[in-house]
Structure formats: structure tokens, C-alpha cells
Short mmCIF file of C-alpha atoms and ligand atoms in Angstrom, two decimals:
data_model
loop_
_atom_site.label_atom_id
_atom_site.label_comp_id
_atom_site.label_asym_id
_atom_site.label_seq_id
_atom_site.Cartn_x
_atom_site.Cartn_y
_atom_site.Cartn_z
CA MET A 999 -51.58 -73.83 -156.95
CA THR A 1000 -49.38 -76.76 -154.85
CA ASP A 1001 -46.54 -76.70 -154.82
CA PRO A 1002 -46.15 -80.45 -156.85
CA THR A 1003 -41.91 -80.52 -154.96
CA LEU A 1004 -42.39 -81.01 -151.40
CA ILE A 1005 -38.56 -80.46 -150.64
CA SER A 1006 -34.95 -79.82 -152.74
CA LEU A 1007 -31.69 -80.99 -152.29
CA GLU A 1008 -29.56 -77.79 -153.02
CA ASP A 1009 -25.75 -78.31 -153.66
CA VAL A 1010 -25.64 -80.11 -150.30
CA GLY A 1011 -22.45 -80.76 -148.86
CA LYS A 1012 -21.27 -82.87 -145.88
CA VAL A 1013 -17.95 -83.80 -144.72
CA PHE A 1014 -16.92 -85.17 -141.81
CA PRO A 1015 -13.23 -84.33 -140.22
CA MET A 1016 -11.32 -88.03 -139.69
CA ASN A 1017 -9.52 -88.21 -136.32
CA SER A 1018 -5.43 -86.65 -137.14
CA SER A 1019 -2.45 -88.35 -136.63
CA LEU A 1020 0.10 -87.81 -134.14
CA LEU A 1021 2.54 -87.93 -137.51
CA ARG A 1022 0.29 -85.83 -139.86
CA PHE A 1023 -0.52 -83.17 -136.65
CA MET A 1024 3.39 -83.72 -135.91
CA ARG A 1025 4.12 -82.38 -140.13
CA GLY A 1026 1.38 -79.35 -139.61
CA LEU A 1027 -0.86 -81.41 -141.78
CA PRO A 1028 -4.70 -79.82 -141.60
CA GLN A 1029 -6.86 -82.65 -140.87
CA SER A 1030 -8.80 -85.55 -142.75
CA ARG A 1031 -11.92 -85.33 -144.31
CA VAL A 1032 -14.51 -87.33 -146.02
CA ASN A 1033 -16.55 -85.33 -148.60
CA ALA A 1034 -19.79 -88.12 -147.74
CA LEU A 1035 -21.84 -86.06 -150.30
CA ASN A 1036 -20.87 -83.46 -153.11
CA GLY A 1037 -23.23 -81.14 -154.67
CA VAL A 1038 -25.65 -83.12 -154.17
CA THR A 1039 -28.99 -81.84 -156.00
CA PHE A 1040 -32.44 -83.09 -156.96
CA GLU A 1041 -36.11 -83.00 -155.47
CA ILE A 1042 -38.69 -84.77 -154.02
CA ARG A 1043 -41.95 -84.36 -154.67
CA ARG A 1044 -45.48 -84.71 -152.86
CA GLY A 1045 -46.54 -88.08 -153.05
CA GLU A 1046 -43.92 -89.37 -154.71
CA THR A 1047 -41.52 -92.96 -153.26
CA VAL A 1048 -37.57 -91.94 -154.14
CA GLY A 1049 -35.63 -94.76 -153.82
CA ILE A 1050 -31.63 -94.19 -153.14
CA VAL A 1051 -29.22 -96.43 -154.23
CA GLY A 1052 -25.46 -96.70 -154.16
CA GLU A 1053 -23.48 -99.00 -152.28
CA SER A 1054 -22.22 -98.75 -148.54
CA GLY A 1055 -19.99 -95.63 -148.36
CA CYS A 1056 -21.72 -93.69 -151.39
CA GLY A 1057 -23.69 -90.42 -148.90
CA LYS A 1058 -26.93 -91.87 -149.58
CA SER A 1059 -27.91 -92.98 -144.93
CA THR A 1060 -26.07 -89.05 -144.46
CA LEU A 1061 -28.05 -87.66 -146.87
CA ALA A 1062 -31.37 -89.56 -144.89
CA ARG A 1063 -29.37 -88.14 -142.07
CA CYS A 1064 -29.74 -84.85 -143.43
CA LEU A 1065 -33.25 -85.05 -145.13
CA VAL A 1066 -34.12 -85.06 -141.11
CA ARG A 1067 -31.30 -82.58 -139.81
CA LEU A 1068 -30.35 -85.39 -137.94
CA HIS A 1069 -26.78 -84.25 -139.90
CA ASP A 1070 -26.73 -80.27 -141.07
CA CYS A 1071 -25.21 -79.84 -143.93
CA ASP A 1072 -21.80 -77.72 -144.29
CA SER A 1073 -22.94 -76.49 -147.51
CA GLY A 1074 -26.13 -76.29 -150.19
CA ARG A 1075 -29.31 -75.97 -148.61
CA ILE A 1076 -32.80 -78.60 -148.08
CA ARG A 1077 -35.20 -77.04 -148.86
CA PHE A 1078 -38.50 -78.04 -147.44
CA GLU A 1079 -41.86 -76.05 -148.75
CA GLY A 1080 -39.31 -73.56 -150.18
CA ASN A 1081 -37.82 -73.39 -146.11
CA ASP A 1082 -34.48 -73.91 -145.98
CA ILE A 1083 -34.57 -76.76 -142.55
CA ALA A 1084 -30.94 -75.20 -140.85
CA GLU A 1085 -32.90 -72.27 -140.55
CA LEU A 1086 -36.47 -73.16 -138.65
CA GLU A 1087 -36.71 -72.11 -135.41
CA GLY A 1088 -39.04 -72.77 -132.65
CA ALA A 1089 -42.76 -74.09 -133.42
CA ASN A 1090 -41.20 -74.41 -136.91
CA ARG A 1091 -38.78 -76.80 -136.41
CA ARG A 1092 -40.90 -78.75 -133.92
CA GLN A 1093 -43.53 -78.96 -136.88
CA PHE A 1094 -40.62 -80.19 -139.30
CA ASN A 1095 -39.49 -82.97 -137.45
CA ARG A 1096 -43.32 -84.26 -136.63
CA ARG A 1097 -43.67 -83.53 -139.94
CA VAL A 1098 -40.60 -85.22 -141.56
CA GLN A 1099 -40.04 -89.01 -139.48
CA MET A 1100 -37.26 -91.43 -139.41
CA ILE A 1101 -37.89 -94.81 -139.96
CA PHE A 1102 -34.46 -96.91 -139.25
CA GLN A 1103 -32.46 -100.11 -139.91
CA ASP A 1104 -32.63 -101.47 -136.58
CA PRO A 1105 -35.86 -100.30 -134.55
CA TYR A 1106 -34.75 -102.51 -131.63
CA SER A 1107 -31.78 -100.08 -130.90
CA SER A 1108 -34.03 -97.34 -131.55
CA LEU A 1109 -37.46 -98.51 -129.39
CA ASN A 1110 -36.76 -98.11 -125.34
CA PRO A 1111 -36.36 -102.14 -124.83
CA ARG A 1112 -38.58 -101.56 -120.99
CA MET A 1113 -41.13 -99.78 -122.33
CA ARG A 1114 -43.48 -101.66 -123.88
CA VAL A 1115 -45.17 -100.92 -126.72
CA ARG A 1116 -48.58 -98.38 -125.79
CA GLN A 1117 -45.94 -96.77 -123.87
CA ILE A 1118 -44.12 -95.81 -127.08
CA LEU A 1119 -46.87 -94.14 -128.88
CA ALA A 1120 -47.98 -92.65 -126.02
CA GLU A 1121 -44.82 -91.03 -125.80
CA ALA A 1122 -45.06 -90.42 -128.89
CA LEU A 1123 -48.27 -89.62 -129.54
CA SER A 1124 -48.06 -86.58 -126.49
CA VAL A 1125 -44.76 -85.30 -127.78
CA HIS A 1126 -46.45 -83.54 -130.20
CA ARG A 1127 -50.03 -83.39 -128.32
CA MET A 1128 -51.44 -85.40 -131.07
CA ARG A 1129 -54.45 -85.77 -129.02
CA PRO A 1130 -55.81 -85.77 -126.16
CA LYS A 1131 -55.55 -88.29 -123.51
CA ALA A 1132 -58.58 -89.38 -123.11
CA GLU A 1133 -57.87 -90.82 -127.16
CA ILE A 1134 -54.84 -92.45 -127.00
CA PRO A 1135 -55.45 -96.14 -125.69
CA ALA A 1136 -57.93 -95.75 -129.30
CA ARG A 1137 -55.32 -94.08 -131.25
CA ILE A 1138 -52.55 -96.70 -130.16
CA ALA A 1139 -55.62 -99.59 -131.04
CA GLU A 1140 -55.50 -97.65 -134.50
CA LEU A 1141 -52.18 -97.20 -135.13
CA LEU A 1142 -51.36 -100.89 -134.88
CA ASP A 1143 -54.60 -102.09 -137.12
CA THR A 1144 -52.41 -99.77 -139.07
CA VAL A 1145 -49.22 -101.43 -139.39
CA ARG A 1146 -51.21 -105.09 -139.41
CA LEU A 1147 -50.78 -105.84 -135.70
CA PRO A 1148 -52.35 -107.40 -133.18
CA SER A 1149 -54.90 -105.32 -130.43
CA ASP A 1150 -53.02 -107.65 -127.41
CA ALA A 1151 -49.22 -106.38 -128.87
CA ALA A 1152 -49.90 -103.02 -127.39
CA ASP A 1153 -48.67 -104.60 -124.14
CA LYS A 1154 -46.19 -106.55 -124.92
CA PHE A 1155 -42.28 -105.35 -124.53
CA PRO A 1156 -39.65 -105.07 -128.59
CA HIS A 1157 -38.11 -108.27 -127.36
CA GLU A 1158 -41.02 -110.31 -127.52
CA PHE A 1159 -41.43 -109.55 -131.38
CA SER A 1160 -39.44 -110.58 -134.22
CA GLY A 1161 -37.75 -108.82 -136.39
CA GLY A 1162 -40.48 -107.98 -139.29
CA GLN A 1163 -42.66 -107.18 -136.36
CA ARG A 1164 -40.69 -104.46 -134.51
CA GLN A 1165 -40.14 -102.19 -138.17
CA ARG A 1166 -43.81 -102.41 -138.21
CA ILE A 1167 -44.19 -100.89 -134.59
CA GLY A 1168 -41.50 -98.56 -135.59
CA ILE A 1169 -43.45 -97.43 -139.17
CA ALA A 1170 -47.05 -97.27 -136.31
CA ARG A 1171 -44.69 -94.37 -133.81
CA ALA A 1172 -43.77 -92.52 -137.00
CA LEU A 1173 -47.20 -92.34 -137.79
CA ALA A 1174 -48.28 -91.90 -134.91
CA VAL A 1175 -47.01 -88.05 -135.01
CA GLU A 1176 -49.00 -88.07 -138.46
CA PRO A 1177 -46.41 -87.28 -140.91
CA GLU A 1178 -45.66 -86.52 -144.27
CA VAL A 1179 -42.87 -87.49 -145.35
CA LEU A 1180 -41.43 -90.82 -143.77
CA VAL A 1181 -37.14 -91.62 -144.66
CA ALA A 1182 -36.53 -95.53 -144.70
CA ASP A 1183 -32.97 -95.69 -143.78
CA GLU A 1184 -32.52 -99.22 -144.68
CA LEU A 1185 -35.63 -100.48 -143.66
CA VAL A 1186 -35.17 -104.03 -143.98
CA SER A 1187 -31.34 -105.24 -145.03
CA ALA A 1188 -31.51 -106.73 -141.31
CA LEU A 1189 -35.05 -109.04 -142.63
CA ASP A 1190 -35.03 -112.60 -144.46
CA VAL A 1191 -36.02 -112.12 -147.84
CA SER A 1192 -40.04 -112.93 -147.09
CA VAL A 1193 -40.39 -110.60 -144.37
CA GLN A 1194 -38.45 -107.48 -146.52
CA ALA A 1195 -41.58 -107.56 -149.20
CA GLN A 1196 -43.64 -107.44 -146.02
CA VAL A 1197 -42.61 -104.23 -145.02
CA VAL A 1198 -41.70 -103.07 -147.98
CA ASN A 1199 -45.29 -104.10 -149.26
CA LEU A 1200 -47.26 -102.61 -145.89
CA LEU A 1201 -44.65 -99.44 -146.85
CA LEU A 1202 -46.33 -99.26 -150.11
CA ARG A 1203 -49.99 -99.49 -148.59
CA LEU A 1204 -49.24 -96.66 -146.44
CA GLN A 1205 -48.24 -94.23 -148.28
CA THR A 1206 -51.53 -94.56 -151.04
CA GLU A 1207 -53.63 -94.78 -148.22
CA LEU A 1208 -51.99 -91.80 -146.82
CA GLY A 1209 -50.60 -90.07 -149.37
CA LEU A 1210 -46.87 -90.25 -147.72
CA THR A 1211 -44.07 -89.34 -149.54
CA VAL A 1212 -41.42 -91.28 -149.46
CA VAL A 1213 -37.62 -91.59 -149.57
CA PHE A 1214 -36.50 -95.44 -149.87
CA VAL A 1215 -32.24 -95.65 -148.76
CA ALA A 1216 -31.40 -98.96 -149.73
CA HIS A 1217 -28.95 -101.10 -151.33
CA ASP A 1218 -31.26 -104.13 -152.66
CA LEU A 1219 -32.22 -102.98 -156.05
CA ARG A 1220 -35.33 -105.66 -156.54
CA LEU A 1221 -37.07 -103.38 -153.42
CA VAL A 1222 -36.21 -100.14 -154.67
CA ARG A 1223 -37.93 -101.43 -158.23
CA HIS A 1224 -40.63 -102.58 -156.25
CA ILE A 1225 -41.31 -99.57 -153.79
CA SER A 1226 -39.91 -96.55 -155.46
CA HIS A 1227 -41.65 -93.83 -158.37
CA ARG A 1228 -38.11 -93.25 -159.28
CA VAL A 1229 -34.01 -93.25 -158.89
CA VAL A 1230 -31.07 -91.33 -157.69
CA VAL A 1231 -27.91 -93.57 -157.95
CA MET A 1232 -25.29 -92.31 -155.32
CA TYR A 1233 -21.39 -92.52 -156.29
CA LEU A 1234 -19.26 -91.66 -153.75
CA GLY A 1235 -21.32 -88.06 -151.72
CA ARG A 1236 -22.46 -87.97 -155.85
CA VAL A 1237 -25.45 -88.52 -157.52
CA VAL A 1238 -24.72 -90.22 -161.07
CA GLU A 1239 -28.80 -90.56 -162.19
CA ILE A 1240 -31.95 -89.60 -161.22
CA GLY A 1241 -35.27 -90.26 -163.76
CA PRO A 1242 -38.13 -92.78 -163.28
CA THR A 1243 -37.85 -95.85 -162.04
CA GLU A 1244 -38.77 -97.86 -165.60
CA ARG A 1245 -36.63 -95.76 -167.09
CA ILE A 1246 -33.69 -96.46 -164.82
CA PHE A 1247 -34.19 -99.90 -164.79
CA SER A 1248 -35.17 -100.52 -169.11
CA ALA A 1249 -32.52 -97.79 -170.51
CA ALA A 1250 -29.39 -97.04 -167.12
CA ALA A 1251 -26.90 -94.78 -168.94
CA HIS A 1252 -24.46 -94.24 -166.17
CA PRO A 1253 -21.60 -96.82 -166.64
CA TYR A 1254 -22.02 -97.20 -162.43
CA THR A 1255 -26.06 -97.88 -162.70
CA GLN A 1256 -25.05 -100.76 -165.39
CA ALA A 1257 -22.70 -102.08 -162.81
CA LEU A 1258 -25.81 -102.67 -159.73
CA LEU A 1259 -28.06 -103.78 -162.06
CA ALA A 1260 -25.54 -106.73 -163.28
CA ALA A 1261 -24.99 -107.60 -159.98
CA ALA A 1262 -28.35 -107.39 -158.48
CA PRO A 1263 -29.66 -109.79 -156.60
CA GLU A 1264 -32.19 -112.93 -158.35
CA MET A 1265 -35.93 -112.85 -155.89
CA ASP A 1266 -35.01 -116.72 -155.86
CA PRO A 1267 -32.81 -116.66 -153.36
CA ARG A 1268 -31.07 -119.73 -154.79
CA HIS A 1269 -30.19 -118.08 -157.71
CA ARG A 1270 -28.16 -114.87 -155.60
CA ASN A 1271 -25.69 -112.99 -157.32
CA THR A 1272 -22.58 -112.51 -155.70
CA LYS A 1273 -20.60 -110.80 -158.18
CA PRO A 1274 -19.59 -107.82 -156.86
CA ALA A 1275 -21.48 -104.12 -158.18
CA ALA A 1276 -18.58 -103.11 -160.05
CA ARG A 1277 -15.21 -104.36 -160.47
CA GLY A 1278 -12.32 -102.99 -158.23
CA GLU A 1279 -12.36 -101.65 -154.30
CA LEU A 1280 -14.60 -98.18 -154.25
CA PRO A 1281 -11.48 -95.03 -153.58
CA SER A 1282 -11.34 -94.20 -150.39
CA PRO A 1283 -13.73 -91.02 -150.34
CA LEU A 1284 -10.51 -89.73 -148.10
CA ASN A 1285 -8.46 -89.32 -150.96
CA LEU A 1286 -10.50 -89.29 -154.31
CA PRO A 1287 -9.93 -89.30 -157.79
CA PRO A 1288 -9.52 -86.15 -160.10
CA GLY A 1289 -12.28 -85.97 -162.75
CA CYS A 1290 -14.69 -88.75 -162.65
CA ALA A 1291 -14.26 -90.21 -159.52
CA PHE A 1292 -16.25 -93.70 -161.14
CA ASN A 1293 -12.92 -93.57 -163.06
CA THR A 1294 -11.01 -96.32 -161.13
CA ARG A 1295 -13.52 -98.86 -162.03
CA CYS A 1296 -14.77 -97.84 -165.22
CA PRO A 1297 -14.51 -100.20 -168.40
CA LEU A 1298 -16.01 -97.36 -170.15
CA ALA A 1299 -13.17 -95.29 -169.41
CA THR A 1300 -11.08 -92.40 -171.83
CA GLY A 1301 -8.96 -89.84 -171.29
CA ARG A 1302 -11.13 -86.37 -170.76
CA CYS A 1303 -12.97 -88.99 -167.75
CA PHE A 1304 -9.57 -88.70 -165.43
CA THR A 1305 -9.29 -84.67 -165.77
CA GLU A 1306 -13.03 -84.10 -166.34
CA ARG A 1307 -15.60 -84.45 -163.92
CA PRO A 1308 -19.26 -84.85 -165.63
CA GLU A 1309 -21.91 -83.39 -164.54
CA LEU A 1310 -25.28 -84.21 -164.88
CA ARG A 1311 -27.35 -83.83 -167.93
CA ALA A 1312 -30.34 -85.25 -170.64
CA THR A 1313 -29.96 -88.40 -171.52
CA GLU A 1314 -31.06 -90.16 -174.69
CA TYR A 1315 -34.03 -91.22 -173.04
CA GLY A 1316 -34.86 -87.86 -171.22
CA HIS A 1317 -33.31 -88.93 -167.56
CA MET A 1318 -30.27 -87.63 -166.28
CA ALA A 1319 -26.82 -89.08 -165.14
CA ALA A 1320 -23.82 -87.98 -165.11
CA CYS A 1321 -21.44 -89.29 -167.94
CA HIS A 1322 -19.02 -88.04 -170.14
CA LEU A 1323 -20.49 -91.01 -173.15
CA VAL A 1324 -23.76 -90.63 -171.79
CA ASP A 1325 -25.11 -90.37 -175.05
CA ALA A 1326 -23.11 -92.94 -176.89
CA HIS A 1327 -23.92 -95.88 -174.56
CA ALA A 1328 -26.91 -95.52 -172.98
CA VAL A 1329 -28.60 -98.57 -173.15
CA SER A 1330 -31.90 -100.83 -174.05
CA ALA A 1331 -33.17 -103.40 -172.45
FE1 LIG B 1842 -17.13 -93.61 -167.18
FE2 LIG B 1842 -16.03 -91.46 -167.57
FE3 LIG B 1842 -18.59 -92.12 -167.42
FE4 LIG B 1842 -16.53 -92.10 -166.07
S1 LIG B 1842 -17.30 -90.50 -167.01
S2 LIG B 1842 -18.94 -93.06 -166.14
S3 LIG B 1842 -15.32 -93.32 -166.32
S4 LIG B 1842 -17.49 -93.17 -168.51
#
């Protein structure tokens, strides 16, 4: 029987060194480091869409980049079908690179402006030898149809398309290599709301039709709810809540998730919510508070929250949250 777990993250950590100031250097102080990911552990199952949410700086984009090996983890490991991706070499590494594709927020910067769409897609098909040369034109037409772009799009340059159409080109390029996993990092954040819905619906259809596994990184909870089977909520490089989407939206147990939900924008742009996700500022990742990292902003913090870091544990609704008060303040919608 096929293992339902496709990707597992085990205690993943990622640290970025900061430019050291002259003063620190002269005082012999160690270089400052940002802990972008701290002990991230969860699994991604075959054929599911996992939404990863949190404010800017929570580590979600770093996590996305670690999943496709644009960054290597500094601690812990990420396994793909049981194999540590940091140890993949040669043909196995190339296969992994083909099977796990990333789609970026800004497709314009990742599409060569001097290449027509036909060349962009042909290049993707050639790199992994996906089709014999003679079949490439037909495959390009098929890919454009899959992402609902007209066939004459093949002869145009990226600048001739709207933002939403460029995202479709980026998706077509990713699909050219017949991946099993798409990692979408803030895929539609830069698009108008109506265009966002079109691109997200396209991703939903592709996920169902092609049986893709999708990691959907976003700060917009409406989109995450629409597309995801499960949601991972991150705060300052840690997972603070994880569970089935409707469970998270109806019975959020972590005060941070509750704050994110309270601040989530309405579908109707006339009723846009401008509330911040949580009171106060996000603490500097250079200087994380002891205990629960959310204690500086949490309205429910108690003494224990300032000394003891909460681990993920099961809520009364069966999903997981990292909060000392998890049983006391889980709420029902
Ligand atoms: Fe708030 Fe304490 Fe729970 Fe952290 S552990 S979210 S500070 S109540």
C-alpha cells in the first residue's frame, strides 16, 4: 500500500546570519542570527492541499523554499517519500527537482522577458526531456489549454499579458515537467481580488484533475480556507496550530489563530477589515521572547507563558495547538 505521507518535516530549523555591525565586531560579540524556522514538524499527505498561513516574517516563505531545496535546512530534515532531500544526488536530485515544483508570487521576475511563451515552455519540456522534439508543439498547446490561455499566447512575450495571465504561464511552466507537488508561495497576493479567485480556482481544478499535492503559502485566510484541506498556522518560525481547515476556522484554539481570523478581510472589498492580526508589534526574530513567542501580544498570557514554551498538543477538537491554555479557551463558532 502506498504511504499516504509524501513529505515529512522533522524538527526543521533554518538560521540566517545577519550582517554584523562594526560595534559588535569590535566588542568581540558573535554575529547576530535570525531563526527563521524553529523545530517545524508536520506531514504533507499525497493529493492534499496544505495551506500555510501567518504574518510576514513568520517563516512561511522560508519553509516553502526549504521544501524545494532553494534553501537547505540547518537542522532537522525534510523527507520526500522517506528520503532526506538534503542527501539526494545525481539522478535522484534531478527527479526530485522535477517532481516538486515551486510557483512564485511574481511570475514576471521568473519569466525571461526576451523569450516567447512557446520558448519558455519548450525550455521547461527540454530540461527534463519530457517529450521528443516532434511532440513539443502539441504539448505546448495542451499546456496552454490546461491553464485556459488561448493558443496564440504561445507567440507572445511575458510583458504582453496581465498579472493573472502571467501566473497562468508560470503554472503551465511548472506543469510542463509533470510534477506531483506544487509549492505556491503567495501565488496571488499581488493580483486583484477577482483575478485571485480565477487563479485559485484554476489551482483547485488542477489539484483535483491531476491529483497534485499542493502547498499553498498565503497570508489571506479566505483563499486558504477556499483551497486547503488542512491549515498550518505559523508564528515566528514555529507551527502554533495545525488541523483540518474547517476545524481551524470553526474551533481555533490558539490566540494567534483567533486574532488572524478576527482580522481576516471580508470577501466584499467594501467591507475590508483593516484590523492588525494581533495587537502590538511582531517581536524581532533576532530576539525571541522566552516562553511562548506570542506572549508579548497575547491577551490571555499568564505567568507560565513567560517561562515555558508550549509544545503542540491535541485540542479537545482533535487538532493540534501550541498553547498552555489550549483546553481552556478552544472556542466553537
Ligand atoms: Fe497566549 Fe500563553 Fe497560549 Fe502563548 S501559551 S498563546 S502566551 S495563552
